[in-house]
Amino acid sequence: MGADRRIVLFGPPGAGKGTQSRKLARRFGITHISTGRILRDAVRANSVIGIKVNRFLVRGLLVPDELVRSVAERAITEAGVDNFLLDGYPRTIRQAEWLKEFLSEHHCQLSAVLSLKLSESDIIARLSRRRVYPATGENFHLDHKPPPEDIRTKLVRRLDDTPDAIRKRLQVYRKDTAPVARFYEQAGLLVRIDAAGTFETVHGRVCGALQLT
Protein backbone atom coordinates (compact mmCIF):
# COMPACT_ATOMS: atom_id res chain seq x y z
CA MET A 1 0.00 0.00 0.00
CA GLY A 2 1.35 3.42 -0.92
CA ALA A 3 2.04 6.41 1.28
CA ASP A 4 -1.49 7.76 0.88
CA ARG A 5 -3.60 5.48 3.04
CA ARG A 6 -7.34 5.96 3.32
CA ILE A 7 -8.60 3.12 5.45
CA VAL A 8 -11.95 2.23 7.00
CA LEU A 9 -11.96 -0.19 9.92
CA PHE A 10 -15.32 -1.39 11.16
CA GLY A 11 -16.97 -4.21 13.02
CA PRO A 12 -19.45 -4.80 15.86
CA PRO A 13 -19.07 -3.11 19.24
CA GLY A 14 -16.24 -4.74 21.20
CA ALA A 15 -14.44 -6.16 18.17
CA GLY A 16 -11.38 -4.03 18.90
CA LYS A 17 -11.73 -1.23 16.35
CA GLY A 18 -10.35 1.43 18.66
CA THR A 19 -7.44 -0.66 19.90
CA GLN A 20 -6.32 -1.69 16.42
CA SER A 21 -6.79 1.82 15.04
CA ARG A 22 -4.64 3.35 17.76
CA LYS A 23 -1.92 0.75 17.22
CA LEU A 24 -1.85 1.45 13.48
CA ALA A 25 -1.80 5.21 14.07
CA ARG A 26 1.15 5.05 16.47
CA ARG A 27 3.13 2.51 14.48
CA PHE A 28 2.70 3.94 10.98
CA GLY A 29 1.86 7.61 11.56
CA ILE A 30 -1.70 7.31 10.25
CA THR A 31 -4.25 9.85 11.51
CA HIS A 32 -6.79 7.99 13.63
CA ILE A 33 -10.30 9.42 13.23
CA SER A 34 -12.70 7.95 15.77
CA THR A 35 -16.14 9.45 15.32
CA GLY A 36 -17.22 7.72 18.52
CA ARG A 37 -14.42 9.35 20.50
CA ILE A 38 -15.20 12.76 19.01
CA LEU A 39 -18.87 12.40 19.92
CA ARG A 40 -18.13 11.12 23.45
CA ASP A 41 -15.82 14.10 24.01
CA ALA A 42 -18.75 16.31 23.07
CA VAL A 43 -20.93 14.46 25.59
CA ARG A 44 -18.37 14.98 28.37
CA ALA A 45 -18.12 18.66 27.47
CA ASN A 46 -21.93 18.84 27.70
CA SER A 47 -21.96 20.79 24.44
CA VAL A 48 -25.11 21.24 22.38
CA ILE A 49 -24.03 18.38 20.11
CA GLY A 50 -23.04 16.29 23.14
CA ILE A 51 -26.48 16.61 24.72
CA LYS A 52 -28.11 15.45 21.47
CA VAL A 53 -25.68 12.55 21.10
CA ASN A 54 -26.15 11.33 24.66
CA ARG A 55 -29.87 10.80 24.10
CA PHE A 56 -29.00 8.08 21.58
CA LEU A 57 -25.95 6.53 23.29
CA VAL A 58 -27.74 5.77 26.57
CA ARG A 59 -30.38 3.85 24.61
CA GLY A 60 -27.82 1.86 22.62
CA LEU A 61 -28.87 3.52 19.36
CA LEU A 62 -26.84 4.93 16.49
CA VAL A 63 -26.30 8.67 16.34
CA PRO A 64 -28.21 10.20 13.37
CA ASP A 65 -26.38 10.00 10.04
CA GLU A 66 -26.30 13.73 9.37
CA LEU A 67 -24.61 14.50 12.69
CA VAL A 68 -21.95 11.83 12.29
CA ARG A 69 -21.37 12.85 8.67
CA SER A 70 -20.49 16.42 9.60
CA VAL A 71 -18.09 15.22 12.31
CA ALA A 72 -16.38 12.71 9.99
CA GLU A 73 -15.99 15.04 7.02
CA ARG A 74 -14.55 17.81 9.19
CA ALA A 75 -12.01 15.41 10.69
CA ILE A 76 -10.98 14.01 7.28
CA THR A 77 -10.52 17.52 5.93
CA GLU A 78 -8.32 18.42 8.92
CA ALA A 79 -6.23 15.31 8.17
CA GLY A 80 -5.61 16.58 4.65
CA VAL A 81 -7.79 13.85 3.03
CA ASP A 82 -4.74 11.54 2.93
CA ASN A 83 -3.23 9.05 5.37
CA PHE A 84 -6.22 8.58 7.67
CA LEU A 85 -7.99 5.66 9.29
CA LEU A 86 -11.72 5.93 9.97
CA ASP A 87 -12.88 4.07 13.08
CA GLY A 88 -16.65 4.01 13.50
CA TYR A 89 -17.63 5.55 10.18
CA PRO A 90 -19.36 4.72 7.90
CA ARG A 91 -21.92 2.64 9.79
CA THR A 92 -24.74 2.68 7.25
CA ILE A 93 -25.06 2.38 3.48
CA ARG A 94 -26.11 6.02 3.38
CA GLN A 95 -22.92 7.05 5.20
CA ALA A 96 -20.81 4.87 2.89
CA GLU A 97 -22.31 6.58 -0.14
CA TRP A 98 -21.70 10.00 1.42
CA LEU A 99 -18.07 9.08 2.10
CA LYS A 100 -17.57 7.93 -1.48
CA GLU A 101 -19.02 11.20 -2.78
CA PHE A 102 -16.92 13.27 -0.37
CA LEU A 103 -13.67 11.57 -1.40
CA SER A 104 -14.60 11.80 -5.09
CA GLU A 105 -14.93 15.55 -4.67
CA HIS A 106 -11.30 15.49 -3.49
CA HIS A 107 -10.28 13.25 -6.43
CA CYS A 108 -9.40 10.22 -4.31
CA GLN A 109 -10.89 7.00 -2.98
CA LEU A 110 -10.48 4.51 -0.13
CA SER A 111 -7.45 2.21 -0.11
CA ALA A 112 -8.98 -0.60 1.94
CA VAL A 113 -11.88 -1.51 4.21
CA LEU A 114 -11.27 -3.94 7.08
CA SER A 115 -14.15 -5.74 8.79
CA LEU A 116 -13.38 -7.23 12.22
CA LYS A 117 -15.39 -10.36 13.02
CA LEU A 118 -16.17 -11.57 16.56
CA SER A 119 -18.88 -13.74 18.13
CA GLU A 120 -21.66 -12.22 20.24
CA SER A 121 -20.56 -14.11 23.36
CA ASP A 122 -17.01 -12.78 23.03
CA ILE A 123 -18.30 -9.25 22.45
CA ILE A 124 -20.44 -9.29 25.62
CA ALA A 125 -17.55 -10.72 27.62
CA ARG A 126 -15.21 -8.00 26.39
CA LEU A 127 -17.50 -5.00 26.78
CA SER A 128 -18.96 -5.95 30.15
CA ARG A 129 -15.40 -5.80 31.54
CA ARG A 130 -14.52 -2.47 29.91
CA ARG A 131 -14.15 0.63 32.07
CA VAL A 132 -13.53 4.32 31.31
CA TYR A 133 -11.48 6.92 33.17
CA PRO A 134 -13.78 9.98 33.05
CA ALA A 135 -10.97 12.53 33.40
CA THR A 136 -9.35 11.52 30.09
CA GLY A 137 -11.88 9.28 28.36
CA GLU A 138 -9.30 6.49 28.14
CA ASN A 139 -10.67 2.95 27.95
CA PHE A 140 -9.35 0.11 30.11
CA HIS A 141 -10.21 -3.57 30.32
CA LEU A 142 -10.17 -5.26 33.70
CA ASP A 143 -8.52 -8.37 32.20
CA HIS A 144 -6.56 -7.32 29.12
CA LYS A 145 -5.68 -3.69 29.86
CA PRO A 146 -5.81 -3.17 33.63
CA PRO A 147 -5.80 0.45 34.83
CA PRO A 148 -3.08 1.88 37.10
CA GLU A 149 -3.87 1.34 40.75
CA ASP A 150 -4.13 5.06 41.49
CA ILE A 151 -7.16 5.51 39.23
CA ARG A 152 -8.79 2.09 39.56
CA THR A 153 -11.51 3.26 41.98
CA LYS A 154 -12.33 6.23 39.72
CA LEU A 155 -13.25 4.14 36.69
CA VAL A 156 -16.82 3.90 35.48
CA ARG A 157 -18.69 1.60 33.15
CA ARG A 158 -20.35 3.24 30.17
CA LEU A 159 -24.14 3.00 30.23
CA ASP A 160 -24.07 1.26 26.85
CA ASP A 161 -21.65 -1.43 28.11
CA THR A 162 -24.16 -3.30 30.25
CA PRO A 163 -25.11 -6.75 28.83
CA ASP A 164 -28.65 -5.64 27.88
CA ALA A 165 -27.42 -2.47 26.19
CA ILE A 166 -24.75 -4.46 24.34
CA ARG A 167 -27.36 -6.83 22.91
CA LYS A 168 -29.42 -3.85 21.72
CA ARG A 169 -26.32 -2.33 20.11
CA LEU A 170 -25.63 -5.62 18.32
CA GLN A 171 -29.19 -5.75 17.01
CA VAL A 172 -28.78 -2.25 15.61
CA TYR A 173 -25.39 -3.20 14.14
CA ARG A 174 -26.75 -6.27 12.37
CA LYS A 175 -29.63 -4.26 10.92
CA ASP A 176 -27.85 -1.08 9.87
CA THR A 177 -24.10 -1.68 9.71
CA ALA A 178 -23.52 -5.25 8.56
CA PRO A 179 -24.90 -4.43 5.06
CA VAL A 180 -22.02 -1.95 4.68
CA ALA A 181 -19.74 -4.97 4.33
CA ARG A 182 -21.62 -6.03 1.19
CA PHE A 183 -21.36 -2.48 -0.17
CA TYR A 184 -17.56 -2.54 0.09
CA GLU A 185 -17.28 -6.17 -0.96
CA GLN A 186 -18.96 -5.29 -4.24
CA ALA A 187 -16.45 -2.45 -4.62
CA GLY A 188 -13.57 -4.91 -4.17
CA LEU A 189 -12.29 -3.17 -1.03
CA LEU A 190 -13.43 -5.42 1.81
CA VAL A 191 -11.07 -7.63 3.82
CA ARG A 192 -12.52 -9.67 6.71
CA ILE A 193 -10.32 -10.07 9.80
CA ASP A 194 -10.78 -12.63 12.59
CA ALA A 195 -10.84 -10.45 15.74
CA ALA A 196 -10.64 -13.36 18.21
CA GLY A 197 -7.45 -13.78 20.21
CA THR A 198 -5.02 -11.37 21.81
CA PHE A 199 -4.78 -7.77 20.64
CA GLU A 200 -1.26 -8.45 19.31
CA THR A 201 -2.42 -11.49 17.34
CA VAL A 202 -5.23 -9.52 15.74
CA HIS A 203 -2.85 -6.63 15.05
CA GLY A 204 -0.64 -9.00 13.08
CA ARG A 205 -3.62 -10.04 10.97
CA VAL A 206 -4.54 -6.41 10.33
CA CYS A 207 -1.01 -5.43 9.29
CA GLY A 208 -0.83 -8.47 7.02
CA ALA A 209 -4.09 -7.52 5.34
CA LEU A 210 -2.82 -3.98 4.75
CA GLN A 211 0.63 -5.22 3.69
CA LEU A 212 2.22 -3.11 6.40
CA THR A 213 5.41 -4.23 8.16
XYZ file of C-alpha atoms in Angstrom:
213
model
C 0.000 0.000 0.000
C 1.351 3.424 -0.917
C 2.045 6.412 1.278
C -1.488 7.760 0.879
C -3.599 5.477 3.043
C -7.338 5.958 3.317
C -8.603 3.118 5.452
C -11.946 2.233 6.999
C -11.962 -0.186 9.916
C -15.319 -1.385 11.160
C -16.974 -4.209 13.019
C -19.446 -4.805 15.856
C -19.067 -3.105 19.241
C -16.241 -4.742 21.197
C -14.438 -6.165 18.166
C -11.380 -4.027 18.896
C -11.728 -1.230 16.346
C -10.353 1.428 18.663
C -7.437 -0.658 19.900
C -6.321 -1.692 16.420
C -6.790 1.816 15.037
C -4.640 3.352 17.764
C -1.916 0.750 17.217
C -1.847 1.452 13.478
C -1.805 5.210 14.075
C 1.150 5.045 16.469
C 3.128 2.515 14.475
C 2.695 3.938 10.976
C 1.864 7.608 11.556
C -1.699 7.312 10.251
C -4.249 9.848 11.507
C -6.792 7.989 13.631
C -10.298 9.418 13.229
C -12.700 7.953 15.773
C -16.136 9.455 15.319
C -17.222 7.715 18.521
C -14.424 9.349 20.496
C -15.200 12.765 19.014
C -18.871 12.404 19.920
C -18.127 11.124 23.450
C -15.816 14.103 24.012
C -18.749 16.309 23.068
C -20.929 14.456 25.588
C -18.370 14.978 28.375
C -18.123 18.656 27.475
C -21.929 18.842 27.697
C -21.964 20.787 24.441
C -25.110 21.237 22.382
C -24.031 18.383 20.114
C -23.036 16.294 23.144
C -26.479 16.606 24.724
C -28.112 15.453 21.472
C -25.675 12.552 21.095
C -26.148 11.326 24.663
C -29.869 10.796 24.103
C -29.004 8.084 21.585
C -25.952 6.531 23.291
C -27.737 5.768 26.566
C -30.381 3.850 24.611
C -27.819 1.861 22.624
C -28.874 3.521 19.359
C -26.839 4.927 16.487
C -26.296 8.668 16.337
C -28.215 10.197 13.368
C -26.377 9.995 10.043
C -26.297 13.734 9.369
C -24.612 14.503 12.689
C -21.953 11.825 12.285
C -21.374 12.849 8.667
C -20.490 16.418 9.603
C -18.089 15.217 12.307
C -16.379 12.711 9.992
C -15.986 15.045 7.016
C -14.555 17.810 9.192
C -12.007 15.407 10.695
C -10.984 14.006 7.276
C -10.521 17.521 5.930
C -8.323 18.422 8.916
C -6.233 15.306 8.171
C -5.614 16.578 4.646
C -7.789 13.854 3.029
C -4.738 11.545 2.930
C -3.230 9.053 5.370
C -6.216 8.578 7.672
C -7.994 5.664 9.294
C -11.722 5.926 9.966
C -12.879 4.074 13.078
C -16.647 4.010 13.501
C -17.625 5.554 10.178
C -19.357 4.723 7.897
C -21.917 2.642 9.785
C -24.737 2.676 7.247
C -25.057 2.376 3.481
C -26.110 6.025 3.379
C -22.923 7.048 5.203
C -20.814 4.868 2.888
C -22.315 6.580 -0.143
C -21.697 10.004 1.416
C -18.066 9.084 2.100
C -17.570 7.928 -1.482
C -19.016 11.201 -2.781
C -16.917 13.269 -0.371
C -13.673 11.568 -1.405
C -14.596 11.804 -5.088
C -14.931 15.555 -4.671
C -11.301 15.490 -3.494
C -10.275 13.254 -6.432
C -9.401 10.223 -4.306
C -10.890 7.002 -2.980
C -10.480 4.514 -0.129
C -7.449 2.211 -0.106
C -8.975 -0.604 1.942
C -11.882 -1.511 4.214
C -11.267 -3.943 7.076
C -14.150 -5.741 8.793
C -13.378 -7.235 12.220
C -15.387 -10.357 13.022
C -16.171 -11.565 16.563
C -18.883 -13.742 18.130
C -21.658 -12.224 20.244
C -20.561 -14.106 23.363
C -17.008 -12.779 23.026
C -18.304 -9.251 22.452
C -20.436 -9.291 25.615
C -17.554 -10.722 27.620
C -15.207 -8.001 26.391
C -17.495 -5.000 26.781
C -18.958 -5.945 30.151
C -15.395 -5.801 31.538
C -14.523 -2.471 29.908
C -14.148 0.630 32.074
C -13.526 4.322 31.314
C -11.483 6.920 33.173
C -13.782 9.982 33.047
C -10.974 12.529 33.401
C -9.355 11.522 30.094
C -11.876 9.283 28.363
C -9.296 6.489 28.138
C -10.669 2.950 27.953
C -9.350 0.114 30.106
C -10.209 -3.566 30.316
C -10.169 -5.263 33.699
C -8.519 -8.372 32.203
C -6.563 -7.322 29.119
C -5.681 -3.687 29.856
C -5.809 -3.175 33.634
C -5.799 0.446 34.826
C -3.079 1.883 37.096
C -3.872 1.343 40.751
C -4.131 5.062 41.492
C -7.161 5.507 39.231
C -8.793 2.085 39.561
C -11.505 3.262 41.976
C -12.334 6.231 39.718
C -13.249 4.139 36.688
C -16.821 3.903 35.477
C -18.693 1.602 33.152
C -20.345 3.238 30.174
C -24.140 2.998 30.230
C -24.070 1.259 26.847
C -21.646 -1.426 28.108
C -24.165 -3.305 30.249
C -25.112 -6.748 28.826
C -28.648 -5.641 27.884
C -27.418 -2.467 26.193
C -24.745 -4.465 24.343
C -27.365 -6.832 22.914
C -29.423 -3.852 21.722
C -26.323 -2.333 20.105
C -25.630 -5.624 18.315
C -29.193 -5.746 17.010
C -28.779 -2.248 15.606
C -25.394 -3.204 14.138
C -26.750 -6.274 12.370
C -29.630 -4.263 10.918
C -27.850 -1.083 9.874
C -24.104 -1.680 9.711
C -23.521 -5.247 8.557
C -24.898 -4.429 5.062
C -22.024 -1.947 4.676
C -19.744 -4.967 4.330
C -21.618 -6.033 1.192
C -21.358 -2.482 -0.174
C -17.561 -2.544 0.095
C -17.283 -6.173 -0.959
C -18.964 -5.286 -4.241
C -16.455 -2.451 -4.617
C -13.566 -4.909 -4.165
C -12.287 -3.169 -1.030
C -13.430 -5.421 1.813
C -11.070 -7.632 3.819
C -12.522 -9.665 6.706
C -10.320 -10.072 9.799
C -10.785 -12.628 12.588
C -10.836 -10.455 15.744
C -10.642 -13.357 18.214
C -7.451 -13.778 20.209
C -5.021 -11.368 21.808
C -4.779 -7.770 20.641
C -1.263 -8.453 19.314
C -2.415 -11.487 17.343
C -5.230 -9.521 15.737
C -2.853 -6.629 15.053
C -0.637 -8.999 13.084
C -3.619 -10.040 10.973
C -4.543 -6.409 10.333
C -1.015 -5.433 9.290
C -0.828 -8.470 7.024
C -4.090 -7.519 5.338
C -2.825 -3.984 4.752
C 0.626 -5.217 3.688
C 2.224 -3.113 6.404
C 5.415 -4.226 8.161
